[in-house]
Short mmCIF file of C-alpha atoms and ligand atoms in Angstrom, two decimals:
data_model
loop_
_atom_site.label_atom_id
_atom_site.label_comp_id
_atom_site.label_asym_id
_atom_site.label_seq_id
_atom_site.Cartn_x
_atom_site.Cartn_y
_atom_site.Cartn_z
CA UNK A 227 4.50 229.39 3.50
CA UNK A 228 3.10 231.85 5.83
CA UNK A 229 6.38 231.56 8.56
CA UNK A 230 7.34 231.27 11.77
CA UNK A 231 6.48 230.85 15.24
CA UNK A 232 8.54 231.71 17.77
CA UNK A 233 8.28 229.49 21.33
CA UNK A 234 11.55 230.99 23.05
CA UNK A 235 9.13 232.86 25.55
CA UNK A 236 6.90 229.55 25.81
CA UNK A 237 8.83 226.40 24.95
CA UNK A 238 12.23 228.13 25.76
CA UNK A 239 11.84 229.03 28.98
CA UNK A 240 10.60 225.60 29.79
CA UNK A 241 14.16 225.04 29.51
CA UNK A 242 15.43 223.68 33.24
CA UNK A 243 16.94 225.93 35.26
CA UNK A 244 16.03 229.19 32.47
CA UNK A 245 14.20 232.15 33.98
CA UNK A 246 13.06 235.44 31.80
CA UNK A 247 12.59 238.31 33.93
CA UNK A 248 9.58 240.71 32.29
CA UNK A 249 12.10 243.00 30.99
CA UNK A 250 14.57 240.43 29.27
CA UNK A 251 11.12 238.99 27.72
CA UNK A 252 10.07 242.26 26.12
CA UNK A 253 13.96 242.77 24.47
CA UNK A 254 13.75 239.39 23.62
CA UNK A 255 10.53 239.64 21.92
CA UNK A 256 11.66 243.09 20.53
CA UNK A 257 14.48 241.64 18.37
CA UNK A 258 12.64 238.59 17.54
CA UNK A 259 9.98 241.32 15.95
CA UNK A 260 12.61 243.37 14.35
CA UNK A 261 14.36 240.36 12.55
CA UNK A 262 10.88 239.50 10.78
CA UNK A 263 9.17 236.62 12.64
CA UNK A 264 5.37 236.56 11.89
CA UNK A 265 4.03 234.98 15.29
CA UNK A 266 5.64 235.00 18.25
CA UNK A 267 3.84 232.58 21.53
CA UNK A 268 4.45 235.17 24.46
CA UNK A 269 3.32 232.14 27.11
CA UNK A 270 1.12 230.00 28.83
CA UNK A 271 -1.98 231.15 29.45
CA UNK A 272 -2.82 230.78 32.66
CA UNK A 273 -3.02 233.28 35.88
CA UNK A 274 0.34 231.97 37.14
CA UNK A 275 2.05 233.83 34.83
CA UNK A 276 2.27 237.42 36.31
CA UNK A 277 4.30 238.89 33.36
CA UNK A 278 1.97 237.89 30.88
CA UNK A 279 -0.55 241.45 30.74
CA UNK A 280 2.45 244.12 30.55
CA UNK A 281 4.32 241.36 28.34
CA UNK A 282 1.11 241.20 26.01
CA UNK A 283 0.88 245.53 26.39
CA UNK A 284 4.52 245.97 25.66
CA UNK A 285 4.51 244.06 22.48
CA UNK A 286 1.77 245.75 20.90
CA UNK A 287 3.66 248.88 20.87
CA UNK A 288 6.71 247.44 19.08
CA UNK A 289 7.35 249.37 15.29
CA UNK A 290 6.28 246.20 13.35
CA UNK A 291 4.40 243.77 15.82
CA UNK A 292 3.89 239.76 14.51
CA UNK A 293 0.92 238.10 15.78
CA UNK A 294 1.30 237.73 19.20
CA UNK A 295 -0.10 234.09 20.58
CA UNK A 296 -0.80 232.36 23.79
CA UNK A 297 -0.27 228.26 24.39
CA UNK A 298 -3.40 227.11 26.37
CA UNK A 299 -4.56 224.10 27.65
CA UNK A 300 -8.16 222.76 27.12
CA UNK A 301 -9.40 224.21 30.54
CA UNK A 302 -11.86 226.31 30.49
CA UNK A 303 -10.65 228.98 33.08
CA UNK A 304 -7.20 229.01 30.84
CA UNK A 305 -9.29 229.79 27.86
CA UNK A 306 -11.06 232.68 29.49
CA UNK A 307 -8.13 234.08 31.12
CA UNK A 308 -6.10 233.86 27.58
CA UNK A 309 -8.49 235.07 25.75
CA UNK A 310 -9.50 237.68 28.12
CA UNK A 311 -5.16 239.40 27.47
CA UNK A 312 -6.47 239.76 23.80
CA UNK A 313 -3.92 237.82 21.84
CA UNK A 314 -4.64 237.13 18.12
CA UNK A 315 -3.93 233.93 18.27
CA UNK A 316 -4.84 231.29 20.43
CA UNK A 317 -2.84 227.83 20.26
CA UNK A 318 -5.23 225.04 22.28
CA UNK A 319 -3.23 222.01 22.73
CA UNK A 320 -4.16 218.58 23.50
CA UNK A 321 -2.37 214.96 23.15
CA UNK A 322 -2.73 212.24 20.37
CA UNK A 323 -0.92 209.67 21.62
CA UNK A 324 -2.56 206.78 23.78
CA UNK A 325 0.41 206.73 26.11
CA UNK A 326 -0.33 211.06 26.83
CA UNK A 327 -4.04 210.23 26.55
CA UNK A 328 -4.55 207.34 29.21
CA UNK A 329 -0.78 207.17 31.00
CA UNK A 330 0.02 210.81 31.05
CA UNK A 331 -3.46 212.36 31.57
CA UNK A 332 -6.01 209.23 32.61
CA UNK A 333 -8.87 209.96 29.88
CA UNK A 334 -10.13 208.38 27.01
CA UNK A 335 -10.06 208.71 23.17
CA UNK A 336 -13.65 210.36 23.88
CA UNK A 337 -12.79 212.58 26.35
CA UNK A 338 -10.31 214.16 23.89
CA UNK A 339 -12.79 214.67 21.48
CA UNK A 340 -15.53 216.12 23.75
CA UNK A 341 -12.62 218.34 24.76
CA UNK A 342 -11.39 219.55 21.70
CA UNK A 343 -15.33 220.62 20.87
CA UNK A 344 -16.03 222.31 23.77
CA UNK A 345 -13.20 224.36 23.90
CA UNK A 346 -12.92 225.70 20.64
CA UNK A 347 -16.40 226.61 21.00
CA UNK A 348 -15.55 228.38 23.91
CA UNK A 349 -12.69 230.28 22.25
CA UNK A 350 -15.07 231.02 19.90
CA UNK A 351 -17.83 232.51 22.22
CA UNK A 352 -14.98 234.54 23.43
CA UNK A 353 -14.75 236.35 20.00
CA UNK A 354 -11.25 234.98 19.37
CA UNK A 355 -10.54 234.22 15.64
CA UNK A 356 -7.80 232.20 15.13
CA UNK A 357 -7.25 229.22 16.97
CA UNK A 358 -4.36 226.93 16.32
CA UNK A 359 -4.47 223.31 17.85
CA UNK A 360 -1.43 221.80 18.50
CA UNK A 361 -1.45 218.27 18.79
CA UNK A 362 0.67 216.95 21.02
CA UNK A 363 2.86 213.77 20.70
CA UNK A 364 1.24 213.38 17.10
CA UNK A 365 4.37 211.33 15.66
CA UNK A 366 3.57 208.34 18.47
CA UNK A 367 -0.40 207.99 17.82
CA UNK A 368 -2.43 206.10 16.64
CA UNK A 369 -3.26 206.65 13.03
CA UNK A 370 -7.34 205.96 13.01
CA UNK A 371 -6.89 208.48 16.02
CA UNK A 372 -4.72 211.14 14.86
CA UNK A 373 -7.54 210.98 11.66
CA UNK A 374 -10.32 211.25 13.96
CA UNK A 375 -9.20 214.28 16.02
CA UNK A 376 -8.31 216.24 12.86
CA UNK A 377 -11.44 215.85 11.42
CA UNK A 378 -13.21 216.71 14.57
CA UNK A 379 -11.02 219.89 15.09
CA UNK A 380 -12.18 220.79 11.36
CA UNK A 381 -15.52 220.54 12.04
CA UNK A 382 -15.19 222.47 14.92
CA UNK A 383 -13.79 225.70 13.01
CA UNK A 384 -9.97 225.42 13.90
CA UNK A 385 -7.76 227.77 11.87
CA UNK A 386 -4.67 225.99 12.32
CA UNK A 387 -3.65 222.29 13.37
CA UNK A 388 -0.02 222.23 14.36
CA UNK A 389 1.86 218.62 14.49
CA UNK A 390 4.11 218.09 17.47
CA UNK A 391 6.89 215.56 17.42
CA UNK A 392 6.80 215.91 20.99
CA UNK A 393 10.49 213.48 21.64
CA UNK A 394 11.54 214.29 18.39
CA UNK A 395 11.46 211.09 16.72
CA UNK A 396 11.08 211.88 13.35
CA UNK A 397 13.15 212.40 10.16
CA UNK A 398 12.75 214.80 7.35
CA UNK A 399 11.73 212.04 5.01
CA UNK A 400 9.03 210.73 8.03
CA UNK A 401 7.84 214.46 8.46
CA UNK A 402 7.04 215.09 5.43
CA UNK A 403 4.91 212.01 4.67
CA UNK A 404 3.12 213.21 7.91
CA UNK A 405 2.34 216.87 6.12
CA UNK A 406 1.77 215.72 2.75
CA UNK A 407 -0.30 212.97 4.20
CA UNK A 408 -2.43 216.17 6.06
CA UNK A 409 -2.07 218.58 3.21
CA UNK A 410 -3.98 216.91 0.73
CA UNK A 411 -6.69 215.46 2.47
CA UNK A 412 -7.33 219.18 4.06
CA UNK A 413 -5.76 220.70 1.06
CA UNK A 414 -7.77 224.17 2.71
CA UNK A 415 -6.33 223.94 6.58
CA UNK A 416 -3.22 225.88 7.67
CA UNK A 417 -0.75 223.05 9.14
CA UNK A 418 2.25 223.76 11.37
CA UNK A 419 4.98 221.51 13.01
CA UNK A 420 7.10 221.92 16.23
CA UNK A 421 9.39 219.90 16.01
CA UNK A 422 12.01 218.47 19.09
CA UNK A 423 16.07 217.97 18.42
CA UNK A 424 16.56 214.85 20.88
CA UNK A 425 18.25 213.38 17.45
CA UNK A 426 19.35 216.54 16.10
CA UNK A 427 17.09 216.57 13.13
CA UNK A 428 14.27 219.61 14.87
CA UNK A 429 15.51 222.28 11.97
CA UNK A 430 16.06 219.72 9.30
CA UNK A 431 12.81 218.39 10.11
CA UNK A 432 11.46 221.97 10.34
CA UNK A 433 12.48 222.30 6.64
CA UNK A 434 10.99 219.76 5.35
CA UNK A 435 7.44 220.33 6.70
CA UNK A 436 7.48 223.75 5.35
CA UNK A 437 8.82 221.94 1.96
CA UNK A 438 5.96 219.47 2.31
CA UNK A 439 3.86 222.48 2.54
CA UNK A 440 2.97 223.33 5.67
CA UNK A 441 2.34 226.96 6.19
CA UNK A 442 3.81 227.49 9.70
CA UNK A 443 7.37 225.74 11.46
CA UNK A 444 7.91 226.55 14.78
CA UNK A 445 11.24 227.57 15.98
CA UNK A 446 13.10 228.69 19.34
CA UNK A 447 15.95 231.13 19.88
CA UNK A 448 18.93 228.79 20.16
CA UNK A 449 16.84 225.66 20.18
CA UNK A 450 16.08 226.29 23.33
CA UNK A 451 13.20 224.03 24.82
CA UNK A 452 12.69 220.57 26.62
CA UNK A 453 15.75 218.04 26.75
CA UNK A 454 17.20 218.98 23.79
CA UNK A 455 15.49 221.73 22.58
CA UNK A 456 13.50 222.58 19.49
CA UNK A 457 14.41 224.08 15.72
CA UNK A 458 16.36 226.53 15.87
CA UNK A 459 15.42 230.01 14.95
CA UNK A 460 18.75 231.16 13.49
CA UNK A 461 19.35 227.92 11.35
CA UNK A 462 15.36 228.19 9.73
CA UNK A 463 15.92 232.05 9.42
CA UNK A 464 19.30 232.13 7.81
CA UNK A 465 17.75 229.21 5.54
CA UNK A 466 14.57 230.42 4.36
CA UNK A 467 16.60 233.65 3.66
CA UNK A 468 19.74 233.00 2.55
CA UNK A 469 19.45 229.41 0.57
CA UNK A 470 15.77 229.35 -0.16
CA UNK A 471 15.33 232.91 -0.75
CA UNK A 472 11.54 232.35 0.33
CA UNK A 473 11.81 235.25 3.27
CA UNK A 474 13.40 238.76 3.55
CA UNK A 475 13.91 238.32 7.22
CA UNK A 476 16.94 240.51 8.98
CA UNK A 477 19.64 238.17 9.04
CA UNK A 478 22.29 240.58 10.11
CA UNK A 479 20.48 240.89 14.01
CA UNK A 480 20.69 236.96 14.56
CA UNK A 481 24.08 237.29 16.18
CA UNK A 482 22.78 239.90 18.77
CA UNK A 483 19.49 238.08 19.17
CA UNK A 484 21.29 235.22 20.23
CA UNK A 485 23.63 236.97 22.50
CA UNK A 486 21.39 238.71 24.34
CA UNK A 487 19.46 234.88 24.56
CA UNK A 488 22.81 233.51 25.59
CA UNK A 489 23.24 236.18 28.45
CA UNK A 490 20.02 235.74 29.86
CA UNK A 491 20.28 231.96 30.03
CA UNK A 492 23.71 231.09 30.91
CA UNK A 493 24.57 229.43 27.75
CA UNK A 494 27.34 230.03 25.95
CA UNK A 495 26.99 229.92 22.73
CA UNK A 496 29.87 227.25 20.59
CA UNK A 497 32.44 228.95 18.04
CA UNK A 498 30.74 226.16 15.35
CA UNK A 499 26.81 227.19 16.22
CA UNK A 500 25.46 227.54 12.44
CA UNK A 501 24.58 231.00 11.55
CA UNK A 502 26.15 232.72 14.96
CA UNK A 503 28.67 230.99 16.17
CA UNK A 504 32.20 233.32 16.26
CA UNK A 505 34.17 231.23 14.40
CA UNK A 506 32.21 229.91 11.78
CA UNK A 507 34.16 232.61 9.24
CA UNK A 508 37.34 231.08 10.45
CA UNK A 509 39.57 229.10 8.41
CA UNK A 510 43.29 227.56 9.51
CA UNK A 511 43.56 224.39 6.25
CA UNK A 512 45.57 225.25 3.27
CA UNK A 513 43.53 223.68 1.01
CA UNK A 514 40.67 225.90 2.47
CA UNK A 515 42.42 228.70 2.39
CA UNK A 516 43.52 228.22 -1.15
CA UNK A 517 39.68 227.90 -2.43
CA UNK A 518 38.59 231.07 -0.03
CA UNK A 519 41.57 233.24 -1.49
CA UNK A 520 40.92 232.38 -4.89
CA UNK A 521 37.43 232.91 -4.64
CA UNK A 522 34.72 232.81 -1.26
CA UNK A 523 32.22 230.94 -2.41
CA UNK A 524 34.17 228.18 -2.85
CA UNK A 525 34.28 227.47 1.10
CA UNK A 526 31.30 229.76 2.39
CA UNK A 527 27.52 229.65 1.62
CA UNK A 528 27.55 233.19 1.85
CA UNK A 529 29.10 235.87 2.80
CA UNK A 530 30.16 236.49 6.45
CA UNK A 531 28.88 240.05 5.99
CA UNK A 532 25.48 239.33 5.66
CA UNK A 533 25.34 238.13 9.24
CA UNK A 534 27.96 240.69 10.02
CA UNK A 535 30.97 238.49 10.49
CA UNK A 536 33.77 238.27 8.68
CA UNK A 537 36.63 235.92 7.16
CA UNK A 538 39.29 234.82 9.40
CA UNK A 539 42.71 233.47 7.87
CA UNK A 540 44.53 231.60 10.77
CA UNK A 541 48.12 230.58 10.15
CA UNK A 542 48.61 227.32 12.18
CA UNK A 543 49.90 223.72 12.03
CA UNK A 544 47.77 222.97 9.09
CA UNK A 545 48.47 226.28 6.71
CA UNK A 546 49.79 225.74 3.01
CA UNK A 547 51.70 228.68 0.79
CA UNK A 548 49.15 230.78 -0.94
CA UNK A 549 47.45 231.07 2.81
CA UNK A 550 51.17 232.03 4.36
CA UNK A 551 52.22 234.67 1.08
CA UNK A 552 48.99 236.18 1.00
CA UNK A 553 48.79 236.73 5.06
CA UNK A 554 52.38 237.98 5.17
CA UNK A 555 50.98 240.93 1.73
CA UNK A 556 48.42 241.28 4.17
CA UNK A 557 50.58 242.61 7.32
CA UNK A 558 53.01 244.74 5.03
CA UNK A 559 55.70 242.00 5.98
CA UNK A 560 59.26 242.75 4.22
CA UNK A 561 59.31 240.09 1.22
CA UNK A 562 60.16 236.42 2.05
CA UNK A 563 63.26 234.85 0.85
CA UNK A 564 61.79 231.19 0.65
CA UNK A 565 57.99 230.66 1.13
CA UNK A 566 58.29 226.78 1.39
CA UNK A 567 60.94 227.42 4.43
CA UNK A 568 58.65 230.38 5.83
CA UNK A 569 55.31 227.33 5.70
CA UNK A 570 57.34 224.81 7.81
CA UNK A 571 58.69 227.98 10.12
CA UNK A 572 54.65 228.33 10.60
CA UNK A 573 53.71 224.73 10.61
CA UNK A 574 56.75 223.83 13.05
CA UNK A 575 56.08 226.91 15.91
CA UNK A 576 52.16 226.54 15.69
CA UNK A 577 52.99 222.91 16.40
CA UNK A 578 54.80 223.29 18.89
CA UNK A 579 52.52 225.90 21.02
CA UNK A 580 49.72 224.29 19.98
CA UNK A 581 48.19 227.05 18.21
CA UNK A 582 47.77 228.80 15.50
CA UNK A 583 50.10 231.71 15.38
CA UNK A 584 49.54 235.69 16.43
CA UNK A 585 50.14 238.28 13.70
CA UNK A 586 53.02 239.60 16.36
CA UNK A 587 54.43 236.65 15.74
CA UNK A 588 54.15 235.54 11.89
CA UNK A 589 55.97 239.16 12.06
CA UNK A 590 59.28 237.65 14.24
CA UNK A 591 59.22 234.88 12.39
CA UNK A 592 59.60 236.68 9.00
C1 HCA B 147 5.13 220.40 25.70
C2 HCA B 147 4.03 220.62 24.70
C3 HCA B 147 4.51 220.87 23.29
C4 HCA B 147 3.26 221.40 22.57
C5 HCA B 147 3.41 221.84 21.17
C6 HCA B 147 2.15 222.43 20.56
C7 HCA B 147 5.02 219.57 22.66
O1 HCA B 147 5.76 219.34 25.67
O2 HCA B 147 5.37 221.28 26.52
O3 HCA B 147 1.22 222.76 21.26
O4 HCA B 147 2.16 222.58 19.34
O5 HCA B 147 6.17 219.51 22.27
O6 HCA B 147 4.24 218.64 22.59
O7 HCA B 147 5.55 221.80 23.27
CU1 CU B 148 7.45 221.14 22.54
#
């Protein structure tokens, strides 16, 4: 795999009611850099978007700077304007679908194809290199279609075709038929997939195009994105790097990442959020607790630390005895006449607030 795009400045802030000012972009784009990402779409291209010059300027003077793309539609004043910002990658995009092709847009299977030719030539004329074309709504078109365009866009010199499962219908298994399908009748083209979460499958799905071998996933910054959002960039990263061991990227500056994505869109972030989430370390079941004390890996697929977190032992309704003697050696607590009695002191008070208990007041109750 080559690795990810990042669409939190494209896809992301098509998220309703989310707003980047030019400054949260550039510290957004900052620690997307620093954690590793290899591409990161800055925008639409198209004069509308103010920010888009000093947003393109900034970036290039980051320490360690991915490619920095622009999304563009197949207009030919959008493909001058994009390419005129200098970006070193340009992602066309057009539909695949009949119901985007005649419903959304009111053309024709030809149309798309005359299209497709003209403006890639055009991107070409305008010295860019790599173009990427997504194709939009690719999981609802027709097959004989979907065929044709690809082997059009090949012919026309596209670097990159990049699948989008535009309402997020597919599965792993159905995404990577679609990929392998691709791979090995273009066994020499770069493929990609954005993929949407309306069933919760976008980063499980992003997996399993990059295991069906596409080069490229595309991800977002808490999933952000239409409806339900896309993959999520902290679930692929902590993945690829963690599990798969197929990237090096900087796990430990998800959590900020994030945070600072959180803050600028009014989203809290949930306690269970995979990879960030503040109490994903925490653990209140004896039987857990048991199988974390004795050893981590039991109940963790790695270690908090690595995403600079760490284990939390809660005593509560639901703690057993190895959890409540090795909490009380842990506070310095003087020793306990009768564990099982001390366990359903715990169990009985943390019922009763409805809570697990404070150290204060393990303390009073030893
Ligand atoms: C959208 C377009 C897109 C395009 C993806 C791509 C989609 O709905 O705004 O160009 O690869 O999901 O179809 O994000
Ligand atoms: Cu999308």
């Amino acid at each position: 795999m080559f690795g990810l795009i990042d669409s939190t400045l494209r896809e992301g802030a098509q998220t309703p009611g989310v707003m980047f000012s030019l400054a949260q972009k550039i510290a957004i784009a900052k620690a997307i850099a620093e954690i590793g990402i290899e591409e990161i779409e800055l925008g639409v291209a198209t004069r509308h978007d103010a920010d888009l010059p000093a947003l393109m300027a900034a970036c290039r003077n980051f320490a360690q700077t991915p490619r920095l793309a622009l999304w563009c539609r197949c207009r030919s004043e959008d493909i001058r304007y994009g390419a005129s910002l200098g970006p070193d990658v340009l992602s066309l995009s057009l539909p695949a679908s009949d119901l985007h092709i005649s419903k959304r847009l009111g053309k024709s299977h030809a149309w798309v194809l005359a299209t497709l030719r003209e403006s890639v030539r055009l991107a070409k004329d305008l010295g860019l290199t790599v173009i990427s074309l997504g194709i939009e709504d690719s999981s609802r078109a027709n097959p004989e279609f979907l065929a044709k365009l690809i082997a059009a866009a090949v012919a026309a010199g596209v670097t990159r075709i990049r699948f989008a499962d535009t309402v997020g219908i597919l599965t792993p298994n159905s995404t990577s038929a679609l990929i392998a399908t691709w791979q090995r009748q273009y066994p020499n083209l770069e493929l990609a997939f954005h993929g949407h979460n309306d069933f919760g499958l976008a980063s499980a799905n992003a997996i399993s195009a990059l295991d069906a071998g596409a080069q490229w996933a595309d991800v977002t910054v808490l999933g952000l994105g239409e409806r339900a959002g896309c993959a999520r960039l902290e679930e692929l990263v902590g993945m690829l790097t963690l599990i798969k061991n197929e990237k090096n990227y900087r796990v430990e500056r998800l959590g900020p990442l994030c945070a600072m994505v959180a803050e600028a869109t009014g989203r809290a972030v949930a306690a269970n959020h995979p990879l960030v989430g503040s109490a994903i370390f925490t653990c209140e079941t004896g039987l857990h607790v048991q199988g974390l004390l004795a050893d981590p890996v039991s109940y963790e697929p790695f270690p908090p630390e690595r995403v600079n977190s760490r284990r939390t032992i809660l005593l509560g309704a639901k703690t057993g005895s190895r959890a409540v003697a090795g909490h009380c050696a842990r506070l310095g607590t003087p020793p306990l006449t009768s564990l099982p009695a001390m366990v359903a002191k715990i169990r009985q008070r943390a019922a009763a607030l409805g809570r697990p208990l404070l150290d204060a007041e393990i303390r009073r109750l030893v």
